[in-house]
Amino acid sequence: MYLAQKSILASSITLAMLFVVQVHAEEINTEEAQVLPTIVVKAEAETDPYAAIKATSVLKSDAPLFETAQSISVITEKQLQQKQAKTVAEAIEGIAGVTSGQYGRRGWDDFIIRGQVSSSQTYVDGLRVQASDNVGRSEDISGVQSIEVVKGPTSTGFGFALPGGLVNLTTKRPQAETFYRGSLSYGSYALKDGTFDINYAPNQSAKGAFRIVGHVSDQDDATDYIYFKNYYIAPSYNFDLGDKDELSVIASYQHREFIRQQGLPYSDGDYKNYPHGLFFGAPNLSNTVDNYRFGANYTHYFDHDWTLKSNFAVNQTDADNNPILAGSSNILPLIKRTVERQIKDDLNFTLDNNLSRHFDWGKTQYDFMIGLDMMHERSDYERRRRTLSAFNADNPVYTVIEPATTTIAHQIIDTQYMGLYLRNNFKIDDHWIIGLSGRQDWTQVKVDDLFNDTEFKNSDSAFTGSASLMYQINDMLAPYVSYSTSFFPVSDTGEGGILLDPEEGEQIEAGVKFQAFNQKLQGYVAYYDLTRKNVTESDSTLGYSVQIGEQKTKGFEAELAAALTSQWNVNATYSYIPTAETTDSTTASDIGKRINHVPKNAASLSTQYYFSPDQLGWNIGAGVSYQGARSAQRGTYYVPLSNYTLYDVKAGYEAKHWGANFSIKNMFDKEYLVGTTPNAQLVSWGEPRTFRLTLNFKY
């Protein structure tokens, strides 16, 4: 009944949207046409800027970032090349308000945005790739054109979401020129990496063009027996359907095999007495993940400036993980251990349709959008476990360990939602910009507990909204203020096996956007006050999940990306989060405690200089990043994490058809703790000094 009602509603809304367009078209055709003089505007456009001007995928529009009353950081392709990052977590390091890799090198993309864990908030081309968060993801970024980090609640545009923010990956699509590119890399810990990027445009047009991107990587780790293997391929094609229709399709396959870094028990600081490379797991047990994705983007341009866009994707993920987990209350040299087998199969369908138009009413410019999106995910997750003998860190012995066979949990979680959203944006007298958006969501979470032979279902509806006001003082400064809300239905069960209430969030933000140098410098300064309610955590002692209460984060952010000249690029960020604490909890002793892994201060500065204005020949670069002191605690466990500063350097040479780059990360081989496990019992060493040599080919 629930799905039938929603299907009827979806059909009705779609018909209504088309009816509005048809009626409006008939009304205009009856009016006398007024011929206006043709005005030709010429502007210098840079197809691949260093500092992003727009975030089209995540904003669902061509609105400039300078006119958007929201904190959004965009890592462009040039910035990704400068960072030489291998993962999403590495790529977003240094973004203001973001902490990444807080759980160590465990093979997943872990990150925190504005004090809230947001690792499950990953999107590709504006569509959610996974609703469940019990096994993480690591997206290949060799096929990524840019990465957009949205900070603060995003439910108005994307449905259910945690309030910290999200990370959106925009994929590489066919271009209007034929080219062949590739790279080969070798680096520390036997890194071997190769990519290719082939674009074929038979008519020197993006329409009818084909592109294929591939990547293979194999690397060991500073921890003994750890390795990461990755294989990725993504073909895409743009159909030629004429001037009024655009259709692009993309498919991808990614295979990962790895053994995760596990860290060592904190044990009152005794971990310092053991080598960084110590591994207490099983060298013969690996983790494998296969991900298949197919996506399609369709756009139709109606007469009289109406535009219909449809975005669709289906994701299939098959994971078979075999981690060795440490027990609680470990006192070195002994480490209690269990072996788990985590088998996870996910099938996810997402669809987003929207209808939009720009209206010019003289001194008022109005952008209207109405949309309907939906998602359906089926997640089959089974856990098997077996207790192992304790590991003696003073006398490491490694034997073959068989995968676990005793099932301890098996659930099939069916999550679906549908959302109707309306976005209104007014620009008045070329200075005032007013944003008003609202969204109504209907969600259903069904948990089929095969292990306990029980079934639970929970249906919810929620309205979320956002409002903003911006004033453009001139072409360089634009202060703004905004308010937004969010909600997130959970699949966790509480006492008695009853599904818990959805989490909720709200945020007030005030800031200033700025730009200069003909838009080649982009940045912002912002203050935010964010609240997350009904925070949900699993409790291993009770055996079920509890909603502990409320968390609040308040802070300041500043960010700047600039091509100061044709030869000099600079990127700088700073974040200050004085408040990141639990303000309400069922456990009185937790009130006032700081949220795990959130530093009060963090900053980064990177630069790259080309010795020639055409950016050929020699170039050099450097970067410095600072992470303030943090802590991690869970129950009686408390781990202090000291601050650290890392330095990176880079040098390269670019010719017309080839290039070479050499980079060193953590140049002074700083020893530091990157973070802990979620239960705050194990600590993970940060990555030591590493080098990477890359040869590029381009034709």
XYZ file of C-alpha atoms in Angstrom:
699
model
C 0.000 0.000 0.000
C 2.802 2.385 0.906
C 4.596 1.926 -2.418
C 1.354 2.064 -4.386
C 0.396 5.372 -2.806
C 3.820 6.813 -3.522
C 3.773 5.587 -7.142
C 0.401 7.242 -7.698
C 1.681 10.447 -6.115
C 4.834 10.363 -8.246
C 2.825 9.929 -11.437
C 0.456 12.733 -10.464
C 3.292 15.150 -9.738
C 5.067 14.339 -13.010
C 1.869 14.905 -15.005
C 1.272 18.154 -13.144
C 4.781 19.388 -13.964
C 4.290 18.665 -17.676
C 0.826 20.265 -17.605
C 2.314 23.480 -16.173
C 4.847 23.623 -18.999
C 2.204 22.986 -21.696
C -0.224 25.580 -20.327
C 2.519 28.176 -20.024
C 3.645 27.519 -23.586
C 0.082 27.951 -24.932
C -0.326 31.224 -23.045
C 2.875 32.666 -24.486
C 2.051 31.567 -28.026
C -1.184 33.622 -27.853
C 0.704 36.782 -27.001
C 2.206 39.085 -29.584
C 5.892 38.430 -29.922
C 8.146 41.339 -29.112
C 11.408 41.494 -31.025
C 14.356 42.705 -28.969
C 17.728 43.782 -30.264
C 20.434 41.119 -30.268
C 23.158 41.666 -27.719
C 26.422 39.777 -28.091
C 28.474 39.337 -24.942
C 32.041 38.127 -25.149
C 33.803 36.823 -22.062
C 37.068 35.100 -21.465
C 36.349 31.545 -20.390
C 38.768 29.109 -18.858
C 37.666 25.529 -19.425
C 39.796 24.113 -16.611
C 40.226 26.813 -13.938
C 42.311 26.312 -10.815
C 39.682 27.942 -8.585
C 36.181 26.655 -9.286
C 33.529 29.207 -10.187
C 30.556 26.821 -10.080
C 29.452 23.545 -8.510
C 26.869 22.551 -11.105
C 26.438 18.930 -10.069
C 25.706 19.491 -6.403
C 23.755 22.747 -6.853
C 21.728 21.350 -9.795
C 22.165 24.716 -11.498
C 24.741 26.997 -13.107
C 24.597 29.491 -10.232
C 28.061 30.857 -9.387
C 29.529 29.922 -6.006
C 29.899 33.658 -5.405
C 26.076 33.949 -5.484
C 25.422 30.856 -3.320
C 24.684 31.458 0.376
C 26.261 28.176 1.463
C 29.770 26.921 2.193
C 30.901 24.713 -0.689
C 34.497 23.717 -1.397
C 35.388 22.459 -4.882
C 38.583 20.557 -5.577
C 39.180 21.044 -9.288
C 41.080 18.699 -11.583
C 44.143 20.963 -11.381
C 44.012 20.869 -7.583
C 43.659 17.068 -7.632
C 46.750 16.853 -9.822
C 48.613 19.153 -7.443
C 47.624 17.041 -4.418
C 48.505 13.742 -6.170
C 45.883 12.092 -3.963
C 45.030 8.411 -4.368
C 41.734 8.339 -2.430
C 38.794 10.595 -1.599
C 40.012 10.843 1.999
C 43.413 12.098 0.791
C 41.845 14.481 -1.733
C 39.741 16.296 0.871
C 42.568 16.618 3.402
C 43.049 20.262 4.247
C 39.523 21.350 3.317
C 38.244 23.821 5.931
C 36.016 22.092 8.466
C 36.953 18.590 7.284
C 38.884 15.856 9.109
C 39.686 12.801 6.988
C 41.249 9.412 7.592
C 40.505 9.575 11.334
C 40.265 5.777 11.600
C 43.600 5.091 9.904
C 44.365 3.408 6.582
C 41.635 0.797 6.785
C 40.728 0.823 3.090
C 37.629 3.034 3.406
C 36.998 6.738 2.916
C 36.453 8.078 6.444
C 35.786 11.774 6.979
C 34.170 14.245 9.373
C 32.517 17.483 8.228
C 31.874 20.252 10.759
C 32.318 17.878 13.679
C 29.926 15.198 12.373
C 30.948 11.821 10.929
C 29.856 11.969 7.279
C 31.575 8.943 5.714
C 28.268 7.540 4.406
C 27.444 10.886 2.768
C 29.156 10.142 -0.559
C 27.450 11.045 -3.837
C 28.423 10.524 -7.470
C 27.118 13.039 -10.001
C 24.608 14.311 -7.451
C 23.129 10.901 -6.541
C 23.617 8.969 -3.291
C 25.654 5.792 -3.789
C 24.889 4.089 -0.467
C 22.347 4.485 2.316
C 23.756 1.972 4.814
C 26.988 2.690 6.668
C 27.894 -0.665 8.237
C 30.624 -1.248 5.618
C 32.329 1.807 4.114
C 33.292 2.694 0.561
C 36.397 3.910 -1.219
C 35.620 5.495 -4.585
C 38.293 5.552 -7.288
C 39.130 9.184 -8.111
C 41.040 8.595 -11.352
C 37.699 8.938 -13.133
C 36.734 12.089 -11.234
C 36.682 15.558 -12.792
C 36.195 17.418 -9.505
C 35.120 16.869 -5.890
C 32.481 19.080 -4.270
C 32.285 19.266 -0.473
C 29.015 20.739 0.807
C 29.027 21.791 4.459
C 25.986 21.855 6.681
C 22.513 20.273 6.283
C 21.717 19.159 2.727
C 18.302 17.486 3.116
C 16.468 20.201 1.180
C 18.331 19.243 -1.970
C 19.123 15.580 -1.363
C 16.587 14.078 1.034
C 17.689 12.239 4.145
C 21.200 13.237 5.185
C 23.287 13.778 8.286
C 23.738 17.480 9.121
C 27.528 17.758 8.761
C 27.552 17.764 4.973
C 28.326 15.589 1.967
C 31.007 14.838 -0.623
C 29.981 14.720 -4.289
C 32.196 13.311 -7.041
C 31.670 14.558 -10.586
C 32.788 11.996 -13.150
C 34.798 12.606 -16.286
C 32.553 12.743 -19.359
C 33.213 12.926 -23.128
C 34.712 16.202 -24.361
C 34.674 18.033 -27.709
C 38.228 17.048 -28.662
C 40.045 13.807 -29.311
C 42.898 13.107 -26.911
C 44.913 10.279 -25.390
C 46.377 10.601 -21.904
C 48.093 8.277 -19.508
C 50.367 8.101 -16.473
C 52.744 5.707 -14.761
C 53.757 6.094 -11.117
C 56.203 4.423 -8.786
C 56.630 5.250 -5.130
C 57.234 4.255 -1.538
C 56.136 0.854 -0.284
C 56.271 -0.629 -3.775
C 53.614 1.654 -5.202
C 52.878 0.801 -8.833
C 50.132 2.860 -10.455
C 48.923 3.354 -14.024
C 46.068 5.291 -15.635
C 44.728 5.927 -19.125
C 42.160 8.440 -20.358
C 41.016 8.241 -23.993
C 38.480 10.629 -25.513
C 37.243 10.235 -29.090
C 35.216 13.077 -30.637
C 34.633 12.203 -34.324
C 33.060 15.579 -35.153
C 35.098 17.665 -32.720
C 31.915 17.969 -30.683
C 30.899 16.629 -27.282
C 27.793 15.163 -28.933
C 28.596 11.719 -30.258
C 31.851 11.611 -28.280
C 33.126 8.577 -26.358
C 35.486 8.442 -23.385
C 37.048 5.630 -21.386
C 39.086 5.984 -18.184
C 41.055 3.174 -16.554
C 43.231 2.753 -13.474
C 45.265 -0.015 -11.844
C 47.147 0.368 -8.558
C 49.096 -1.861 -6.182
C 50.795 -0.650 -2.985
C 52.074 -2.033 0.294
C 52.011 -0.091 3.564
C 54.210 0.991 6.445
C 52.422 -1.650 8.515
C 53.645 -5.206 7.853
C 51.480 -7.386 5.577
C 49.147 -4.499 4.654
C 48.448 -3.899 0.964
C 45.907 -2.166 -1.275
C 45.085 -3.288 -4.825
C 42.632 -1.422 -7.031
C 41.292 -1.876 -10.575
C 38.892 0.561 -12.249
C 37.403 1.170 -15.685
C 34.698 3.647 -16.741
C 33.424 4.109 -20.322
C 30.987 6.930 -21.134
C 29.155 8.140 -24.239
C 27.239 11.261 -25.269
C 24.372 10.659 -27.696
C 23.724 13.137 -30.516
C 19.981 13.814 -30.247
C 19.879 17.317 -31.687
C 19.905 20.763 -30.128
C 17.052 20.273 -27.651
C 18.066 16.948 -26.120
C 21.172 15.727 -24.333
C 21.790 12.181 -23.166
C 24.961 10.949 -21.520
C 25.548 7.456 -20.142
C 28.401 6.163 -18.007
C 29.242 2.737 -16.648
C 32.014 1.770 -14.262
C 33.498 -1.262 -12.564
C 35.831 -1.154 -9.570
C 37.530 -4.075 -7.840
C 39.423 -3.621 -4.586
C 41.442 -6.116 -2.574
C 43.160 -5.047 0.623
C 44.160 -5.848 4.177
C 43.277 -3.047 6.541
C 45.600 -1.249 8.919
C 44.381 -2.020 12.431
C 46.594 0.003 14.754
C 47.625 -1.028 18.262
C 45.916 -0.901 21.673
C 46.541 2.426 23.401
C 47.227 0.544 26.664
C 48.116 3.629 28.740
C 50.581 4.773 26.098
C 52.452 1.445 25.885
C 51.911 1.396 22.091
C 54.978 3.680 21.841
C 57.202 0.762 22.845
C 56.346 -1.224 19.707
C 57.355 -0.733 16.056
C 54.999 1.160 13.773
C 54.867 -1.798 11.403
C 53.529 -4.290 13.945
C 50.533 -6.225 12.600
C 48.347 -8.440 14.794
C 46.062 -9.751 12.053
C 46.114 -12.616 9.585
C 48.243 -12.132 6.427
C 46.159 -14.722 4.569
C 42.774 -13.022 5.113
C 41.963 -10.151 2.772
C 38.972 -7.971 2.005
C 37.448 -7.784 -1.484
C 34.897 -5.325 -2.845
C 33.334 -5.236 -6.322
C 31.279 -2.243 -7.382
C 29.261 -1.942 -10.597
C 27.603 1.326 -11.583
C 25.488 2.531 -14.490
C 24.272 6.109 -14.784
C 22.349 8.195 -17.293
C 21.806 11.966 -17.510
C 19.074 13.323 -19.764
C 18.218 16.969 -20.463
C 15.433 18.392 -22.632
C 15.174 22.083 -23.479
C 11.558 23.129 -24.017
C 10.564 26.254 -25.855
C 10.306 29.405 -23.744
C 13.333 28.445 -21.562
C 11.910 25.547 -19.557
C 14.449 22.763 -18.893
C 13.754 19.199 -17.808
C 16.606 17.153 -16.299
C 16.597 13.513 -15.315
C 19.473 11.836 -13.481
C 19.488 8.059 -12.913
C 21.959 5.557 -11.451
C 22.047 1.966 -10.282
C 24.825 0.658 -8.017
C 25.635 -2.955 -7.175
C 28.205 -3.580 -4.420
C 29.464 -7.008 -3.336
C 31.817 -7.048 -0.351
C 33.514 -9.912 1.458
C 35.571 -8.557 4.356
C 37.615 -10.635 6.793
C 39.034 -8.328 9.474
C 40.847 -9.428 12.616
C 39.355 -7.355 15.430
C 40.890 -6.546 18.808
C 38.917 -7.305 21.944
C 38.381 -4.786 24.726
C 40.550 -4.020 27.758
C 43.845 -5.003 26.140
C 47.066 -4.574 28.103
C 50.146 -4.934 25.941
C 51.871 -7.165 25.018
C 48.723 -9.344 24.800
C 45.964 -8.464 22.309
C 42.655 -10.298 22.494
C 41.365 -11.116 19.025
C 38.364 -12.279 17.059
C 38.041 -12.957 13.350
C 34.964 -11.729 11.527
C 33.585 -12.335 8.090
C 31.385 -9.500 6.850
C 29.426 -10.372 3.715
C 27.512 -7.464 2.237
C 25.491 -7.236 -0.981
C 23.851 -3.906 -1.849
C 21.630 -2.931 -4.760
C 20.798 0.758 -4.994
C 18.547 2.628 -7.467
C 18.372 6.447 -7.502
C 16.427 8.842 -9.710
C 16.169 12.643 -9.682
C 13.855 14.609 -12.025
C 13.527 18.377 -11.996
C 11.948 21.109 -14.074
C 13.441 24.610 -14.018
C 13.247 28.012 -15.633
C 14.863 31.411 -15.343
C 12.550 34.444 -15.361
C 13.704 37.974 -16.153
C 11.366 40.528 -14.561
C 13.417 43.633 -15.095
C 15.121 44.425 -11.781
C 14.214 40.975 -10.437
C 15.761 37.743 -11.713
C 13.916 34.605 -10.600
C 15.136 30.998 -10.809
C 12.488 28.354 -10.211
C 12.937 24.604 -9.814
C 10.541 21.842 -8.849
C 11.801 18.291 -8.539
C 10.964 14.763 -7.551
C 13.612 12.250 -6.542
C 13.561 8.747 -5.099
C 15.852 5.966 -3.954
C 15.468 2.272 -3.220
C 18.238 0.223 -1.623
C 18.317 -3.416 -0.599
C 21.225 -4.235 1.698
C 21.952 -7.845 2.692
C 24.518 -7.899 5.511
C 25.745 -11.022 7.326
C 28.376 -11.167 10.062
C 30.225 -14.302 11.165
C 32.651 -14.429 14.086
C 35.084 -16.712 15.897
C 37.339 -16.067 18.897
C 41.083 -16.442 18.318
C 43.992 -16.961 20.644
C 45.584 -13.776 21.980
C 48.398 -12.179 19.998
C 51.707 -11.631 21.822
C 53.201 -8.357 20.563
C 56.554 -9.279 22.137
C 56.696 -12.539 20.174
C 54.660 -12.180 16.944
C 53.647 -15.502 15.381
C 51.601 -15.641 12.175
C 49.681 -18.753 11.176
C 46.999 -19.413 8.603
C 43.595 -18.454 10.003
C 40.418 -19.800 8.458
C 37.492 -17.418 7.801
C 34.805 -17.260 10.476
C 31.811 -19.558 9.938
C 29.492 -18.938 12.933
C 26.802 -16.391 12.066
C 26.163 -13.781 14.758
C 23.934 -11.419 12.758
C 22.143 -11.390 9.417
C 19.822 -8.625 8.290
C 18.245 -7.492 5.054
C 17.545 -3.758 5.232
C 15.189 -2.286 2.667
C 15.362 1.525 2.519
C 13.304 3.700 0.221
C 12.371 7.329 0.035
C 10.667 9.813 -2.231
C 11.016 13.565 -1.998
C 9.248 16.505 -3.607
C 11.322 19.693 -3.525
C 10.830 23.301 -4.549
C 13.628 25.843 -4.944
C 13.161 29.576 -5.385
C 15.986 32.019 -5.936
C 15.429 35.768 -6.372
C 18.068 38.301 -7.384
C 16.737 41.827 -6.839
C 18.301 45.014 -8.183
C 21.573 43.139 -8.914
C 22.457 43.162 -5.191
C 19.976 41.237 -3.032
C 19.744 37.448 -3.409
C 16.981 35.591 -1.564
C 16.852 31.785 -1.447
C 13.789 29.860 -0.256
C 13.639 26.077 -0.553
C 11.404 23.406 0.892
C 11.135 19.656 0.636
C 8.690 16.973 1.741
C 10.061 13.449 2.126
C 8.389 10.096 2.620
C 10.649 7.274 3.826
C 10.287 3.647 4.749
C 12.858 1.426 6.453
C 12.186 -2.295 6.702
C 14.525 -4.606 8.630
C 14.229 -8.334 8.052
C 16.309 -9.900 10.833
C 17.018 -13.396 9.498
C 19.183 -14.344 12.471
C 16.508 -13.614 15.094
C 13.579 -14.370 12.771
C 11.954 -10.978 13.296
C 10.803 -8.163 11.035
C 10.417 -4.443 11.706
C 9.165 -1.612 9.556
C 9.025 2.113 10.119
C 7.511 4.791 7.859
C 8.233 8.473 8.350
C 7.624 11.756 6.629
C 9.489 14.973 7.197
C 9.575 18.527 5.923
C 12.940 20.255 5.668
C 13.686 23.738 4.479
C 16.301 26.376 3.976
C 16.252 30.144 3.717
C 19.071 32.524 2.885
C 19.745 36.189 2.295
C 22.817 37.525 0.497
C 23.847 41.074 -0.402
C 26.375 41.612 -3.166
C 28.240 44.753 -2.193
C 30.138 44.645 -5.484
C 31.752 42.063 -7.755
C 34.199 41.158 -4.984
C 32.281 40.875 -1.677
C 28.932 39.279 -0.787
C 27.923 38.747 2.866
C 25.125 36.259 3.595
C 23.119 34.516 6.297
C 21.267 31.199 6.019
C 19.211 28.681 7.983
C 18.696 25.012 7.055
C 17.349 21.775 8.529
C 17.905 18.062 7.924
C 16.622 14.633 8.860
C 18.019 11.101 8.626
C 15.935 7.921 9.172
C 17.982 5.194 10.883
C 17.877 1.423 10.460
C 19.129 0.807 14.013
C 16.889 -1.016 16.466
C 16.622 -0.134 20.136
C 15.368 -2.013 23.176
C 12.733 -4.557 22.209
C 13.876 -4.481 18.577
C 11.905 -1.326 17.734
C 13.318 0.937 15.033
C 14.561 4.225 16.446
C 13.358 7.730 15.552
C 15.006 9.634 12.678
C 17.915 11.922 13.486
C 17.347 15.642 12.962
C 19.610 18.630 12.458
C 19.586 22.382 11.994
C 22.172 25.044 11.263
C 22.522 28.813 11.257
C 25.353 30.152 9.109
C 26.674 33.642 8.412
C 29.575 34.481 6.164
C 31.135 36.446 3.327
C 31.931 35.189 -0.170
C 34.738 36.938 -2.023
C 36.370 36.795 -5.441
C 38.996 38.738 -7.389
C 41.420 38.614 -10.325
C 38.634 38.157 -12.885
C 37.089 35.343 -10.788
C 40.374 33.427 -10.655
C 40.400 33.905 -6.879
C 37.482 32.363 -4.985
C 36.954 32.098 -1.243
C 34.737 32.534 1.769
C 34.722 33.163 5.514
C 31.868 31.674 7.547
C 30.546 31.112 11.061
C 28.126 28.264 11.785
C 26.067 26.916 14.682
C 25.013 23.315 14.018
C 22.850 21.005 16.168
C 22.301 17.268 15.689
C 19.443 15.616 17.589
C 18.539 11.961 18.283
C 22.188 10.961 17.828
C 22.268 7.188 17.406
C 25.036 4.872 18.620
C 25.296 1.105 19.019
C 25.943 -0.144 22.558
C 27.820 -3.453 22.680
C 27.084 -3.850 26.402
C 23.317 -3.521 25.991
C 23.258 -5.383 22.706
C 21.195 -2.761 20.872
C 21.395 0.858 19.715
C 20.497 3.905 21.774
C 19.796 7.518 20.873
C 22.145 9.278 23.251
C 20.777 12.788 22.806
C 22.182 15.906 21.168
C 25.476 17.176 19.768
C 26.409 20.749 18.903
C 29.255 22.222 16.893
C 30.093 25.891 16.458
C 32.975 27.248 14.489
C 34.605 29.488 11.913
C 35.980 28.586 8.492
C 38.069 30.444 5.942
C 39.086 29.187 2.527
C 40.838 30.613 -0.530
C 41.815 29.121 -3.883
C 43.497 31.350 -6.445
C 45.437 31.473 -9.665
C 47.212 34.686 -8.692
C 48.991 34.757 -12.052
C 49.263 32.381 -14.992
C 52.297 30.929 -13.190
C 51.333 30.916 -9.507
C 48.547 28.975 -7.763
C 47.749 29.223 -4.043
C 45.310 27.374 -1.793
C 44.804 28.248 1.898
C 42.305 27.042 4.527
C 41.682 27.522 8.235
C 39.041 26.166 10.596
C 38.386 26.913 14.253
C 35.855 24.746 16.118
C 35.767 25.849 19.766
C 32.532 23.934 20.436
C 32.095 20.287 19.437
C 30.394 18.569 22.317
C 27.563 16.398 23.522
C 24.971 18.757 24.993
C 22.330 16.190 25.964
C 22.741 12.496 26.681
C 21.153 9.539 28.407
C 24.559 9.093 30.045
C 25.060 12.131 32.279
C 28.858 11.761 32.288
C 28.948 12.223 28.478
C 27.448 15.709 28.614
C 30.096 18.302 27.843
C 32.557 15.808 26.338
C 34.183 16.782 23.069
C 33.226 14.892 19.928
C 35.886 12.385 18.866
C 38.627 13.385 16.414
C 37.523 17.013 16.035
C 40.416 19.495 16.488
C 39.839 23.046 17.639
C 42.294 24.379 15.063
C 43.313 23.123 11.639
C 45.022 24.898 8.748
C 46.689 24.238 5.432
C 48.637 26.191 2.819
C 49.821 24.913 -0.544
C 51.285 26.594 -3.599
C 52.605 25.720 -7.031
C 54.783 27.894 -9.286
C 55.443 27.440 -12.999
C 58.603 29.029 -14.389
C 56.917 29.737 -17.721
C 53.600 31.570 -18.329
C 52.391 28.739 -20.611
C 52.980 26.319 -17.692
C 55.451 24.299 -19.751
C 58.936 23.584 -18.485
C 59.828 23.387 -14.791
C 57.445 23.850 -11.878
C 57.778 23.533 -8.114
C 55.281 23.232 -5.287
C 55.059 22.956 -1.514
C 52.454 22.507 1.169
C 52.101 22.617 4.923
C 49.190 21.335 7.006
C 48.473 21.662 10.705
C 46.116 19.494 12.735
C 45.355 20.608 16.269
C 45.108 18.400 19.321
C 42.132 16.025 19.425
C 40.879 13.236 21.632
C 38.835 10.052 21.343
C 36.750 8.483 24.076
C 34.144 5.786 24.397
C 32.908 4.813 27.826
C 35.911 4.530 30.117
C 38.423 4.633 27.265
C 40.149 7.960 26.602
C 42.957 8.620 24.121
C 44.654 12.044 23.755
C 45.877 12.834 20.231
C 48.622 15.454 19.951
C 48.797 18.156 17.310
C 51.123 17.790 14.341
C 52.412 19.689 11.314
C 53.298 18.038 8.006
C 55.329 19.419 5.080
C 55.132 18.309 1.440
C 57.253 19.293 -1.569
C 56.937 18.696 -5.276
C 58.870 19.397 -8.489
C 58.030 18.659 -12.093
C 58.687 19.276 -15.751
C 55.972 19.631 -18.399
C 56.514 19.335 -22.151
C 53.893 19.410 -24.893
C 53.320 15.647 -24.945
C 54.849 14.391 -21.726
C 55.577 15.397 -18.166
C 57.323 14.182 -15.027
C 56.576 14.940 -11.380
C 58.345 13.970 -8.168
C 56.694 14.541 -4.791
C 57.573 13.903 -1.160
C 54.854 13.808 1.490
C 55.651 14.238 5.192
C 59.113 15.427 4.170
C 60.539 15.447 7.704
C 59.106 11.989 8.525
C 56.987 13.286 11.398
C 55.665 10.629 13.770
C 52.031 11.283 14.671
C 48.783 9.535 15.501
C 46.163 10.062 12.817
C 43.336 8.775 15.040
C 41.741 5.764 16.687
C 39.162 3.104 15.982
C 35.500 4.096 16.591
C 35.596 2.446 20.027
C 38.684 4.530 20.981
C 40.720 1.460 21.983
C 43.228 1.214 19.117
C 45.482 4.001 17.837
C 46.780 4.317 14.276
C 50.089 5.842 13.229
C 49.943 8.414 10.456
C 51.625 7.858 7.115
C 55.438 8.229 7.286
C 57.563 10.007 4.680
C 56.692 8.774 1.196
C 57.812 9.689 -2.309
C 56.118 9.322 -5.674
C 57.485 9.635 -9.226
C 54.932 10.069 -12.011
C 55.353 10.163 -15.792
C 52.487 11.677 -17.802
C 51.714 11.255 -21.494
C 49.282 13.466 -23.422
C 48.407 13.518 -27.128
